[in-house]
Structure formats: structure tokens, C-alpha cells
Amino acid sequence: MAEAVDSSTQPVTVKKKKSLSIEEKVDIINAVESGKKKAEIAAEYGIKKNSLSSIMKNKDRVLEAFESLRFDPKRKRLRTAFYTDLEEALMRWYRIAQCLNVPVNGPMLRLKANDFAQKLGHNDFKCSNGWLDRFKSRYGLVFRAQPVETTGVSIDPSTVWYQNVLPYYLNDYQPKNVFNIKETGLLYRMLPTNTFAFKGETCSVGKLYKDRITLAVGTNMDGSEKLPLLVIGKNQTPHCFRGIKSLPVHYEAHRMAWMTSAIFEQWMQKLDEKFQAQQRRVVIFVDSFPAHPEVKNLKSIELAFFPSCLSSRCVAMKQGVIKSLKIKYRQCLIKKFLSSVENSKEFTFSLLDAVDTLHLCWRAVTPETIVKSFEEAGFKSPTGENDTTDAERAAAPDLVGRAPGAGMEFPEGLSIEEYAALDDDLQTCEAAPNDDLEQTEEGKPDETGFYTSDEEEDSGALEVDLPLPSKSEATMALVTLKKFLRGQDLNDELHNSLADLENFINSLSTK
């Protein structure tokens, strides 16, 4: 009898099958493709060899499920179909495009796949980079430059892009999840008097060049979210940053204060982590520059590259957002100069002052300005005709009128808008990774490879050499601020911010 019981219980153990998550299956696939022995892998995961073979047989489905984010990686089973009707429709469209000499690239093919999936009822389909790569491999698609035909029929690339590419992105993403990023150069200490030395020059050498930084500016389409500014300076640890543990912007350094592929990739990874935490999928439109590479392993960001043949008209940030930021910044710079002179104080303005001023002005750029900029770039957006240009100009006459009294020579005929745009054409991105750049007499790289600037040391960081204020001094300053604000009409948000600030100071250890 005992032997019968043992034999009856034996099949239960044999039939028990371990169920693996999609994440574990991906790890197994990677292990096999790295050359690890299948027997060792099977033993490590507690599965049989035939189960491992089954996983490898369905490798494409597993990777597609993992990469498209349509499944929880902890899920055990895949319930997908092979989208043969979708692939047939996509190939028919591709062949027609070839016959019409319409250039087709990866983003266009991806968008068209999503469009066909929606029309065919595959609501769970999302064309990931992995799916697209495997589709191209199955059908042997290689995108090459289109041959020039002598048919006399010319195709405007911008028309093709606006009609065949942009609409699909806008259909796939809500306006709050559509972003544009653009770099711009800034001579952060250039006063109107300095423009004599700059106007009509390339500003590749000289005193002004030492004061240059690059800003990367980005917002979403409906104006509800501005990305934190990315500021790229020449020195990794500027003198004025000494003792500073946090900044209101993201700061990076490069010997020419340019955007590089490494800085861009690191920035995208940080933004991707932010959007992952928010459980969002976003698309970010950027220029096709060597400094803007395809960034691998992004989970929540899809990068969309403007074709190099398109003009800057399609870049939303160039249609008013950057202009608004720079006008506000230049006005603040002039006000700080005039205030110093009128109070008989020496005017100093460091990179840290520039960072704080940029953050202040970036907060003041309005959603209306952003929405209008996207509209003028050809992106559909909610209707909104608000224009902040008049408000920005309104402050200019007072500043121009006060300038002579403070000894500032404001060039005749130079408007605030022209003054703000003088550095718009500064180079902001390296032409190719690891380019060998000629060193100028104005700056030489230090041991870390970043440039230092004597000008930054001499005229920008005088106050930073003093000890940082103590906790009691900060508390008294806050008391003074609250007394001043009691005479103003504050909203609840500002009252809450003051309370949060006081609580934060109180929580700090006494120094």
C-alpha cells in the first residue's frame, strides 16, 4: 500500500511547472545570446531545457511585449497575436511611397504602423523601436537616400513632414505629452554698452566670449509644463558655486560651453526617470544634430528628430519662447545694473546670479506664449491668441530712460528685442563627438578638460567669498520678508510657500 501511495504522489511533482515573468524571460534571452550554456541557464531558473527552447522560439514576442510597455514585466503570459494584416498593410503603403518617390524614414514608418493598427482594431498595439527593427529585418528594409529623379516633379520635404509625420505624433500623444527642446547661446553679462563690441561680430574670441553659456529650453505643447533649464557652462566647478549644494537648473560643463552627445544622453536619461515616475509616455522633438544622438533604453520618452532639411520655422521654441525668456532676462540684467549704480554699489554679476535670474525669468514665461509658439510652428494646439510681446515691450522705455543717468550708454536705435537676440546665432552644439577644438588665448582647459574664465573670477564672485549666512540670519531675513509681504495682496499659494520655507529653515541643524 505504501508503494502505491508513493507512486500516486509522484506525478504531482512532475507536472508542477514553474511560471516565469516577462522580465525573467528577457533575462534568459540575454543570457543565451551572451553565450552562456543553456543547461546552466535552465538550472539557474529552475526550468527544463524544452521550456528554455520555447522561450527562445518566441523571443520576438517576449521582447516586443517588454519593450512596448504594454505589459507589466511581472506578468507571466503573453496574449498577443502576430499582426500579419498590419504588416501587410504597412508593406503595401511602403511600396506605394517608393513608387511615388516619397522618402520614408523610421519615425514615419512607426507612425504609419500605429495608424494602421488603430484602423485595423489592434488597440493594444504600440510600435516600439524593437518591433520596428524586427519588422525591417523580416522584410529587408534599409533606408537610404532617395535617388534624384528627372521627372520634373519636386517634393517639398517640409510638406511631406507636416502631412505624413507630424499628424501621427499628435494623434498618438496628448498635447501635454508633446515637447520641444532647443538650445540657444547666451552672453549672460552683456549689457547694452557691450553690444558695440559684439554687433556684427561672430564673438568667437574676446572678453564677451568668456561670459557665454548655452541654454537648453523645453516645454510641452499646451504650455502646462516647462522643463527645468539645462545650463551648460565652461567650468565644472565655477568659483561662485563654492558651498552651493543645489541649483534651480540642471548644470553641466563643456570646454566650449556646448551641448554634446554625452550631455544630451545623460539629460534624456534623467528626464526619462522623471516621466517614468509619473507613469507617462511623452514625445520630445529635437533637431537632427550630432549632439542629439538616439538614446538607448528610454522607457517613457520617444525622441522625434526634425529632418535636417526643415527650417527653424518648425521649432516651437524658436517661435517666441526663447525670445520671451531672453527679453525678460535682459530686462532683469539692466535693472540689477541700474539698481547697483543708483545705490552707489559696485555692480557684480556672477554665473550663479545668471542661473538664479534665468530661473526667475523662465518661471515668468507664460503658457499663452508657449501655446502660440507651437501654433506658429505648425503644431495644432488649443485656441489661444494671447500675446505677451506688448507687455514685454512696455517695461523697456523706463529702462532706456534710466540708463543715461546711471552712466549706461544704450546704443541709439537698439530695441530691447534686438538686444535680447544679439547672441541667438552663437554655436550651441558640437559638430561631432570628440571634435578636436582649437584653444583660444582667452581660455585653456584645466586638468578636468573644462575651461576656466578669469573674467568669471574677477567680476562675478566677490560676494561668494564671504561666509554663508547662518540659520539665525536666514530666519531674521525671512521675518523681514514676511513683514514686507503683509502689506501685499498674497494668494494662498504664496502663503503656503512662505510657511513651507519657514518650516524648512526650522528643520535645519543650527550652524
PDB file of N, CA, C and O in Angstrom, residues 248-316:
ATOM      1  N   PRO A 248      18.614  75.825  -9.086  1.00  0.00           N
ATOM      2  CA  PRO A 248      17.266  75.719  -9.650  1.00  0.00           C
ATOM      3  C   PRO A 248      17.249  75.251 -11.100  1.00  0.00           C
ATOM      4  O   PRO A 248      16.195  75.166 -11.712  1.00  0.00           O
ATOM      5  N   VAL A 249      18.432  74.972 -11.649  1.00  0.00           N
ATOM      6  CA  VAL A 249      18.547  74.476 -13.024  1.00  0.00           C
ATOM      7  C   VAL A 249      19.420  73.237 -13.005  1.00  0.00           C
ATOM      8  O   VAL A 249      20.054  72.914 -11.994  1.00  0.00           O
ATOM      9  N   HIS A 250      19.459  72.538 -14.141  1.00  0.00           N
ATOM     10  CA  HIS A 250      20.384  71.411 -14.293  1.00  0.00           C
ATOM     11  C   HIS A 250      21.646  71.962 -14.949  1.00  0.00           C
ATOM     12  O   HIS A 250      21.589  72.539 -16.042  1.00  0.00           O
ATOM     13  N   TYR A 251      22.783  71.824 -14.281  1.00  0.00           N
ATOM     14  CA  TYR A 251      24.025  72.420 -14.776  1.00  0.00           C
ATOM     15  C   TYR A 251      25.006  71.347 -15.237  1.00  0.00           C
ATOM     16  O   TYR A 251      25.229  70.348 -14.552  1.00  0.00           O
ATOM     17  N   GLU A 252      25.595  71.581 -16.423  1.00  0.00           N
ATOM     18  CA  GLU A 252      26.642  70.723 -16.964  1.00  0.00           C
ATOM     19  C   GLU A 252      27.764  71.618 -17.483  1.00  0.00           C
ATOM     20  O   GLU A 252      27.608  72.843 -17.573  1.00  0.00           O
ATOM     21  N   ALA A 253      28.888  71.012 -17.810  1.00  0.00           N
ATOM     22  CA  ALA A 253      30.030  71.800 -18.287  1.00  0.00           C
ATOM     23  C   ALA A 253      30.676  71.148 -19.496  1.00  0.00           C
ATOM     24  O   ALA A 253      30.705  69.928 -19.638  1.00  0.00           O
ATOM     25  N   HIS A 254      31.195  72.003 -20.372  1.00  0.00           N
ATOM     26  CA  HIS A 254      31.942  71.588 -21.560  1.00  0.00           C
ATOM     27  C   HIS A 254      32.937  72.690 -21.855  1.00  0.00           C
ATOM     28  O   HIS A 254      32.659  73.870 -21.609  1.00  0.00           O
ATOM     29  N   ARG A 255      34.098  72.339 -22.396  1.00  0.00           N
ATOM     30  CA  ARG A 255      35.166  73.328 -22.551  1.00  0.00           C
ATOM     31  C   ARG A 255      34.781  74.505 -23.435  1.00  0.00           C
ATOM     32  O   ARG A 255      35.350  75.593 -23.312  1.00  0.00           O
ATOM     33  N   MET A 256      33.802  74.306 -24.340  1.00  0.00           N
ATOM     34  CA  MET A 256      33.324  75.423 -25.158  1.00  0.00           C
ATOM     35  C   MET A 256      31.896  75.828 -24.783  1.00  0.00           C
ATOM     36  O   MET A 256      31.270  76.613 -25.497  1.00  0.00           O
ATOM     37  N   ALA A 257      31.405  75.281 -23.694  1.00  0.00           N
ATOM     38  CA  ALA A 257      30.025  75.554 -23.243  1.00  0.00           C
ATOM     39  C   ALA A 257      29.020  75.146 -24.316  1.00  0.00           C
ATOM     40  O   ALA A 257      28.057  75.861 -24.591  1.00  0.00           O
ATOM     41  N   TRP A 258      29.242  73.983 -24.934  1.00  0.00           N
ATOM     42  CA  TRP A 258      28.356  73.474 -25.982  1.00  0.00           C
ATOM     43  C   TRP A 258      27.622  72.225 -25.503  1.00  0.00           C
ATOM     44  O   TRP A 258      28.097  71.489 -24.630  1.00  0.00           O
ATOM     45  N   MET A 259      26.501  71.968 -26.124  1.00  0.00           N
ATOM     46  CA  MET A 259      25.813  70.692 -25.946  1.00  0.00           C
ATOM     47  C   MET A 259      26.614  69.604 -26.650  1.00  0.00           C
ATOM     48  O   MET A 259      27.095  69.789 -27.764  1.00  0.00           O
ATOM     49  N   THR A 260      26.767  68.467 -25.982  1.00  0.00           N
ATOM     50  CA  THR A 260      27.462  67.329 -26.570  1.00  0.00           C
ATOM     51  C   THR A 260      26.552  66.108 -26.518  1.00  0.00           C
ATOM     52  O   THR A 260      25.541  66.102 -25.806  1.00  0.00           O
ATOM     53  N   SER A 261      26.920  65.080 -27.243  1.00  0.00           N
ATOM     54  CA  SER A 261      26.118  63.857 -27.245  1.00  0.00           C
ATOM     55  C   SER A 261      26.067  63.243 -25.849  1.00  0.00           C
ATOM     56  O   SER A 261      25.033  62.706 -25.439  1.00  0.00           O
ATOM     57  N   ALA A 262      27.178  63.328 -25.103  1.00  0.00           N
ATOM     58  CA  ALA A 262      27.204  62.757 -23.756  1.00  0.00           C
ATOM     59  C   ALA A 262      26.287  63.518 -22.808  1.00  0.00           C
ATOM     60  O   ALA A 262      25.542  62.927 -22.021  1.00  0.00           O
ATOM     61  N   ILE A 263      26.323  64.863 -22.881  1.00  0.00           N
ATOM     62  CA  ILE A 263      25.451  65.677 -22.022  1.00  0.00           C
ATOM     63  C   ILE A 263      23.995  65.431 -22.384  1.00  0.00           C
ATOM     64  O   ILE A 263      23.136  65.277 -21.506  1.00  0.00           O
ATOM     65  N   PHE A 264      23.703  65.384 -23.693  1.00  0.00           N
ATOM     66  CA  PHE A 264      22.327  65.169 -24.136  1.00  0.00           C
ATOM     67  C   PHE A 264      21.803  63.826 -23.655  1.00  0.00           C
ATOM     68  O   PHE A 264      20.674  63.722 -23.141  1.00  0.00           O
ATOM     69  N   GLU A 265      22.599  62.783 -23.796  1.00  0.00           N
ATOM     70  CA  GLU A 265      22.164  61.449 -23.397  1.00  0.00           C
ATOM     71  C   GLU A 265      21.916  61.386 -21.889  1.00  0.00           C
ATOM     72  O   GLU A 265      20.909  60.826 -21.443  1.00  0.00           O
ATOM     73  N   GLN A 266      22.792  61.986 -21.113  1.00  0.00           N
ATOM     74  CA  GLN A 266      22.627  61.986 -19.662  1.00  0.00           C
ATOM     75  C   GLN A 266      21.362  62.750 -19.264  1.00  0.00           C
ATOM     76  O   GLN A 266      20.617  62.328 -18.378  1.00  0.00           O
ATOM     77  N   TRP A 267      21.119  63.858 -19.938  1.00  0.00           N
ATOM     78  CA  TRP A 267      19.927  64.674 -19.645  1.00  0.00           C
ATOM     79  C   TRP A 267      18.659  63.898 -19.983  1.00  0.00           C
ATOM     80  O   TRP A 267      17.692  63.911 -19.219  1.00  0.00           O
ATOM     81  N   MET A 268      18.648  63.229 -21.140  1.00  0.00           N
ATOM     82  CA  MET A 268      17.468  62.460 -21.522  1.00  0.00           C
ATOM     83  C   MET A 268      17.185  61.332 -20.529  1.00  0.00           C
ATOM     84  O   MET A 268      16.030  61.032 -20.218  1.00  0.00           O
ATOM     85  N   GLN A 269      18.243  60.696 -20.035  1.00  0.00           N
ATOM     86  CA  GLN A 269      18.048  59.620 -19.059  1.00  0.00           C
ATOM     87  C   GLN A 269      17.403  60.157 -17.788  1.00  0.00           C
ATOM     88  O   GLN A 269      16.524  59.511 -17.203  1.00  0.00           O
ATOM     89  N   LYS A 270      17.824  61.339 -17.345  1.00  0.00           N
ATOM     90  CA  LYS A 270      17.241  61.939 -16.147  1.00  0.00           C
ATOM     91  C   LYS A 270      15.774  62.311 -16.378  1.00  0.00           C
ATOM     92  O   LYS A 270      14.920  62.091 -15.510  1.00  0.00           O
ATOM     93  N   LEU A 271      15.483  62.880 -17.529  1.00  0.00           N
ATOM     94  CA  LEU A 271      14.094  63.211 -17.837  1.00  0.00           C
ATOM     95  C   LEU A 271      13.249  61.946 -17.946  1.00  0.00           C
ATOM     96  O   LEU A 271      12.082  61.936 -17.525  1.00  0.00           O
ATOM     97  N   ASP A 272      13.840  60.890 -18.505  1.00  0.00           N
ATOM     98  CA  ASP A 272      13.108  59.629 -18.647  1.00  0.00           C
ATOM     99  C   ASP A 272      12.730  59.064 -17.276  1.00  0.00           C
ATOM    100  O   ASP A 272      11.625  58.553 -17.094  1.00  0.00           O
ATOM    101  N   GLU A 273      13.641  59.168 -16.318  1.00  0.00           N
ATOM    102  CA  GLU A 273      13.332  58.711 -14.960  1.00  0.00           C
ATOM    103  C   GLU A 273      12.180  59.512 -14.365  1.00  0.00           C
ATOM    104  O   GLU A 273      11.307  58.968 -13.674  1.00  0.00           O
ATOM    105  N   LYS A 274      12.174  60.795 -14.638  1.00  0.00           N
ATOM    106  CA  LYS A 274      11.098  61.653 -14.135  1.00  0.00           C
ATOM    107  C   LYS A 274       9.749  61.241 -14.716  1.00  0.00           C
ATOM    108  O   LYS A 274       8.753  61.092 -13.991  1.00  0.00           O
ATOM    109  N   PHE A 275       9.707  61.025 -16.027  1.00  0.00           N
ATOM    110  CA  PHE A 275       8.437  60.660 -16.667  1.00  0.00           C
ATOM    111  C   PHE A 275       8.013  59.242 -16.292  1.00  0.00           C
ATOM    112  O   PHE A 275       6.814  58.951 -16.213  1.00  0.00           O
ATOM    113  N   GLN A 276       8.973  58.350 -16.068  1.00  0.00           N
ATOM    114  CA  GLN A 276       8.627  57.012 -15.598  1.00  0.00           C
ATOM    115  C   GLN A 276       7.939  57.081 -14.243  1.00  0.00           C
ATOM    116  O   GLN A 276       6.945  56.382 -14.009  1.00  0.00           O
ATOM    117  N   ALA A 277       8.481  57.926 -13.360  1.00  0.00           N
ATOM    118  CA  ALA A 277       7.888  58.072 -12.028  1.00  0.00           C
ATOM    119  C   ALA A 277       6.463  58.603 -12.118  1.00  0.00           C
ATOM    120  O   ALA A 277       5.609  58.295 -11.275  1.00  0.00           O
ATOM    121  N   GLN A 278       6.185  59.392 -13.158  1.00  0.00           N
ATOM    122  CA  GLN A 278       4.838  59.942 -13.373  1.00  0.00           C
ATOM    123  C   GLN A 278       3.950  59.002 -14.189  1.00  0.00           C
ATOM    124  O   GLN A 278       2.788  59.323 -14.442  1.00  0.00           O
ATOM    125  N   GLN A 279       4.534  57.863 -14.602  1.00  0.00           N
ATOM    126  CA  GLN A 279       3.824  56.884 -15.436  1.00  0.00           C
ATOM    127  C   GLN A 279       3.271  57.536 -16.703  1.00  0.00           C
ATOM    128  O   GLN A 279       2.115  57.381 -17.062  1.00  0.00           O
ATOM    129  N   ARG A 280       4.147  58.259 -17.390  1.00  0.00           N
ATOM    130  CA  ARG A 280       3.769  58.970 -18.613  1.00  0.00           C
ATOM    131  C   ARG A 280       4.615  58.494 -19.779  1.00  0.00           C
ATOM    132  O   ARG A 280       5.738  58.031 -19.603  1.00  0.00           O
ATOM    133  N   ARG A 281       4.036  58.600 -20.973  1.00  0.00           N
ATOM    134  CA  ARG A 281       4.770  58.408 -22.217  1.00  0.00           C
ATOM    135  C   ARG A 281       4.745  59.736 -22.950  1.00  0.00           C
ATOM    136  O   ARG A 281       3.685  60.326 -23.170  1.00  0.00           O
ATOM    137  N   VAL A 282       5.916  60.254 -23.332  1.00  0.00           N
ATOM    138  CA  VAL A 282       5.993  61.552 -23.985  1.00  0.00           C
ATOM    139  C   VAL A 282       6.830  61.441 -25.246  1.00  0.00           C
ATOM    140  O   VAL A 282       7.633  60.516 -25.410  1.00  0.00           O
ATOM    141  N   VAL A 283       6.635  62.407 -26.141  1.00  0.00           N
ATOM    142  CA  VAL A 283       7.491  62.525 -27.323  1.00  0.00           C
ATOM    143  C   VAL A 283       8.185  63.874 -27.237  1.00  0.00           C
ATOM    144  O   VAL A 283       7.569  64.882 -26.874  1.00  0.00           O
ATOM    145  N   ILE A 284       9.488  63.887 -27.525  1.00  0.00           N
ATOM    146  CA  ILE A 284      10.270  65.115 -27.481  1.00  0.00           C
ATOM    147  C   ILE A 284      10.860  65.365 -28.864  1.00  0.00           C
ATOM    148  O   ILE A 284      11.611  64.540 -29.386  1.00  0.00           O
ATOM    149  N   PHE A 285      10.513  66.498 -29.473  1.00  0.00           N
ATOM    150  CA  PHE A 285      11.031  66.876 -30.786  1.00  0.00           C
ATOM    151  C   PHE A 285      12.351  67.633 -30.613  1.00  0.00           C
ATOM    152  O   PHE A 285      12.433  68.595 -29.851  1.00  0.00           O
ATOM    153  N   VAL A 286      13.382  67.179 -31.324  1.00  0.00           N
ATOM    154  CA  VAL A 286      14.699  67.816 -31.267  1.00  0.00           C
ATOM    155  C   VAL A 286      15.272  67.920 -32.668  1.00  0.00           C
ATOM    156  O   VAL A 286      14.838  67.226 -33.594  1.00  0.00           O
ATOM    157  N   ASP A 287      16.274  68.788 -32.826  1.00  0.00           N
ATOM    158  CA  ASP A 287      16.957  68.932 -34.112  1.00  0.00           C
ATOM    159  C   ASP A 287      17.818  67.712 -34.400  1.00  0.00           C
ATOM    160  O   ASP A 287      18.279  67.019 -33.484  1.00  0.00           O
ATOM    161  N   SER A 288      18.057  67.469 -35.684  1.00  0.00           N
ATOM    162  CA  SER A 288      18.940  66.371 -36.102  1.00  0.00           C
ATOM    163  C   SER A 288      20.382  66.855 -36.106  1.00  0.00           C
ATOM    164  O   SER A 288      20.913  67.272 -37.135  1.00  0.00           O
ATOM    165  N   PHE A 289      21.001  66.837 -34.929  1.00  0.00           N
ATOM    166  CA  PHE A 289      22.387  67.249 -34.765  1.00  0.00           C
ATOM    167  C   PHE A 289      23.209  66.066 -34.270  1.00  0.00           C
ATOM    168  O   PHE A 289      22.673  65.177 -33.605  1.00  0.00           O
ATOM    169  N   PRO A 290      24.523  66.044 -34.555  1.00  0.00           N
ATOM    170  CA  PRO A 290      25.377  65.006 -33.962  1.00  0.00           C
ATOM    171  C   PRO A 290      25.329  65.013 -32.430  1.00  0.00           C
ATOM    172  O   PRO A 290      25.517  63.980 -31.793  1.00  0.00           O
ATOM    173  N   ALA A 291      25.072  66.183 -31.848  1.00  0.00           N
ATOM    174  CA  ALA A 291      24.986  66.295 -30.386  1.00  0.00           C
ATOM    175  C   ALA A 291      23.666  65.769 -29.845  1.00  0.00           C
ATOM    176  O   ALA A 291      23.470  65.740 -28.628  1.00  0.00           O
ATOM    177  N   HIS A 292      22.753  65.357 -30.744  1.00  0.00           N
ATOM    178  CA  HIS A 292      21.471  64.774 -30.330  1.00  0.00           C
ATOM    179  C   HIS A 292      21.400  63.335 -30.847  1.00  0.00           C
ATOM    180  O   HIS A 292      20.761  63.062 -31.856  1.00  0.00           O
ATOM    181  N   PRO A 293      22.045  62.394 -30.186  1.00  0.00           N
ATOM    182  CA  PRO A 293      22.031  61.008 -30.671  1.00  0.00           C
ATOM    183  C   PRO A 293      20.750  60.284 -30.293  1.00  0.00           C
ATOM    184  O   PRO A 293      19.969  60.760 -29.456  1.00  0.00           O
ATOM    185  N   GLU A 294      20.530  59.141 -30.926  1.00  0.00           N
ATOM    186  CA  GLU A 294      19.481  58.231 -30.470  1.00  0.00           C
ATOM    187  C   GLU A 294      19.908  57.692 -29.102  1.00  0.00           C
ATOM    188  O   GLU A 294      20.999  57.173 -28.955  1.00  0.00           O
ATOM    189  N   VAL A 295      19.053  57.862 -28.108  1.00  0.00           N
ATOM    190  CA  VAL A 295      19.397  57.436 -26.752  1.00  0.00           C
ATOM    191  C   VAL A 295      18.747  56.086 -26.488  1.00  0.00           C
ATOM    192  O   VAL A 295      17.532  55.933 -26.626  1.00  0.00           O
ATOM    193  N   LYS A 296      19.561  55.107 -26.128  1.00  0.00           N
ATOM    194  CA  LYS A 296      19.058  53.752 -25.923  1.00  0.00           C
ATOM    195  C   LYS A 296      18.379  53.614 -24.553  1.00  0.00           C
ATOM    196  O   LYS A 296      18.673  54.349 -23.623  1.00  0.00           O
ATOM    197  N   ASN A 297      17.487  52.640 -24.494  1.00  0.00           N
ATOM    198  CA  ASN A 297      16.849  52.211 -23.240  1.00  0.00           C
ATOM    199  C   ASN A 297      15.973  53.272 -22.592  1.00  0.00           C
ATOM    200  O   ASN A 297      15.771  53.265 -21.376  1.00  0.00           O
ATOM    201  N   LEU A 298      15.435  54.198 -23.379  1.00  0.00           N
ATOM    202  CA  LEU A 298      14.456  55.135 -22.836  1.00  0.00           C
ATOM    203  C   LEU A 298      13.118  54.425 -22.703  1.00  0.00           C
ATOM    204  O   LEU A 298      12.622  53.820 -23.653  1.00  0.00           O
ATOM    205  N   LYS A 299      12.525  54.482 -21.548  1.00  0.00           N
ATOM    206  CA  LYS A 299      11.269  53.780 -21.283  1.00  0.00           C
ATOM    207  C   LYS A 299      10.037  54.662 -21.489  1.00  0.00           C
ATOM    208  O   LYS A 299       8.978  54.191 -21.884  1.00  0.00           O
ATOM    209  N   SER A 300      10.158  55.956 -21.198  1.00  0.00           N
ATOM    210  CA  SER A 300       8.995  56.845 -21.237  1.00  0.00           C
ATOM    211  C   SER A 300       9.116  57.955 -22.266  1.00  0.00           C
ATOM    212  O   SER A 300       8.176  58.699 -22.487  1.00  0.00           O
ATOM    213  N   ILE A 301      10.276  58.081 -22.899  1.00  0.00           N
ATOM    214  CA  ILE A 301      10.497  59.147 -23.886  1.00  0.00           C
ATOM    215  C   ILE A 301      10.692  58.556 -25.269  1.00  0.00           C
ATOM    216  O   ILE A 301      11.457  57.612 -25.449  1.00  0.00           O
ATOM    217  N   GLU A 302       9.989  59.105 -26.240  1.00  0.00           N
ATOM    218  CA  GLU A 302      10.261  58.817 -27.650  1.00  0.00           C
ATOM    219  C   GLU A 302      10.858  60.073 -28.262  1.00  0.00           C
ATOM    220  O   GLU A 302      10.253  61.145 -28.212  1.00  0.00           O
ATOM    221  N   LEU A 303      12.050  59.971 -28.807  1.00  0.00           N
ATOM    222  CA  LEU A 303      12.698  61.102 -29.450  1.00  0.00           C
ATOM    223  C   LEU A 303      12.267  61.180 -30.910  1.00  0.00           C
ATOM    224  O   LEU A 303      12.332  60.198 -31.637  1.00  0.00           O
ATOM    225  N   ALA A 304      11.814  62.354 -31.317  1.00  0.00           N
ATOM    226  CA  ALA A 304      11.425  62.598 -32.708  1.00  0.00           C
ATOM    227  C   ALA A 304      12.361  63.668 -33.266  1.00  0.00           C
ATOM    228  O   ALA A 304      12.445  64.771 -32.710  1.00  0.00           O
ATOM    229  N   PHE A 305      13.053  63.344 -34.345  1.00  0.00           N
ATOM    230  CA  PHE A 305      14.074  64.249 -34.881  1.00  0.00           C
ATOM    231  C   PHE A 305      13.519  65.013 -36.090  1.00  0.00           C
ATOM    232  O   PHE A 305      13.005  64.414 -37.036  1.00  0.00           O
ATOM    233  N   PHE A 306      13.646  66.338 -36.027  1.00  0.00           N
ATOM    234  CA  PHE A 306      13.283  67.146 -37.186  1.00  0.00           C
ATOM    235  C   PHE A 306      14.247  66.823 -38.325  1.00  0.00           C
ATOM    236  O   PHE A 306      15.463  66.756 -38.104  1.00  0.00           O
ATOM    237  N   PRO A 307      13.752  66.610 -39.543  1.00  0.00           N
ATOM    238  CA  PRO A 307      14.664  66.420 -40.674  1.00  0.00           C
ATOM    239  C   PRO A 307      15.577  67.628 -40.825  1.00  0.00           C
ATOM    240  O   PRO A 307      15.154  68.771 -40.619  1.00  0.00           O
ATOM    241  N   SER A 308      16.818  67.393 -41.167  1.00  0.00           N
ATOM    242  CA  SER A 308      17.788  68.482 -41.270  1.00  0.00           C
ATOM    243  C   SER A 308      17.423  69.486 -42.356  1.00  0.00           C
ATOM    244  O   SER A 308      17.872  70.629 -42.327  1.00  0.00           O
ATOM    245  N   CYS A 309      16.604  69.063 -43.317  1.00  0.00           N
ATOM    246  CA  CYS A 309      16.236  69.957 -44.416  1.00  0.00           C
ATOM    247  C   CYS A 309      15.152  70.955 -44.013  1.00  0.00           C
ATOM    248  O   CYS A 309      14.865  71.899 -44.744  1.00  0.00           O
ATOM    249  N   LEU A 310      14.521  70.753 -42.856  1.00  0.00           N
ATOM    250  CA  LEU A 310      13.466  71.659 -42.420  1.00  0.00           C
ATOM    251  C   LEU A 310      14.069  72.944 -41.859  1.00  0.00           C
ATOM    252  O   LEU A 310      15.141  72.934 -41.263  1.00  0.00           O
ATOM    253  N   SER A 311      13.355  74.037 -42.034  1.00  0.00           N
ATOM    254  CA  SER A 311      13.823  75.310 -41.497  1.00  0.00           C
ATOM    255  C   SER A 311      13.485  75.398 -40.016  1.00  0.00           C
ATOM    256  O   SER A 311      12.755  74.567 -39.469  1.00  0.00           O
ATOM    257  N   SER A 312      14.004  76.428 -39.366  1.00  0.00           N
ATOM    258  CA  SER A 312      13.756  76.618 -37.940  1.00  0.00           C
ATOM    259  C   SER A 312      12.303  76.989 -37.666  1.00  0.00           C
ATOM    260  O   SER A 312      11.894  77.078 -36.517  1.00  0.00           O
ATOM    261  N   ARG A 313      11.518  77.184 -38.728  1.00  0.00           N
ATOM    262  CA  ARG A 313      10.104  77.542 -38.551  1.00  0.00           C
ATOM    263  C   ARG A 313       9.331  76.461 -37.814  1.00  0.00           C
ATOM    264  O   ARG A 313       8.344  76.737 -37.140  1.00  0.00           O
ATOM    265  N   CYS A 314       9.779  75.207 -37.920  1.00  0.00           N
ATOM    266  CA  CYS A 314       9.057  74.115 -37.281  1.00  0.00           C
ATOM    267  C   CYS A 314       9.460  73.923 -35.822  1.00  0.00           C
ATOM    268  O   CYS A 314       8.866  73.104 -35.118  1.00  0.00           O
ATOM    269  N   VAL A 315      10.464  74.664 -35.354  1.00  0.00           N
ATOM    270  CA  VAL A 315      10.928  74.541 -33.968  1.00  0.00           C
ATOM    271  C   VAL A 315      10.139  75.512 -33.101  1.00  0.00           C
ATOM    272  O   VAL A 315      10.327  76.730 -33.185  1.00  0.00           O
ATOM    273  N   ALA A 316       9.260  74.969 -32.269  1.00  0.00           N
ATOM    274  CA  ALA A 316       8.351  75.813 -31.485  1.00  0.00           C
ATOM    275  C   ALA A 316       9.104  76.782 -30.582  1.00  0.00           C
ATOM    276  O   ALA A 316       8.694  77.941 -30.425  1.00  0.00           O
TER     277      ALA A 316
END
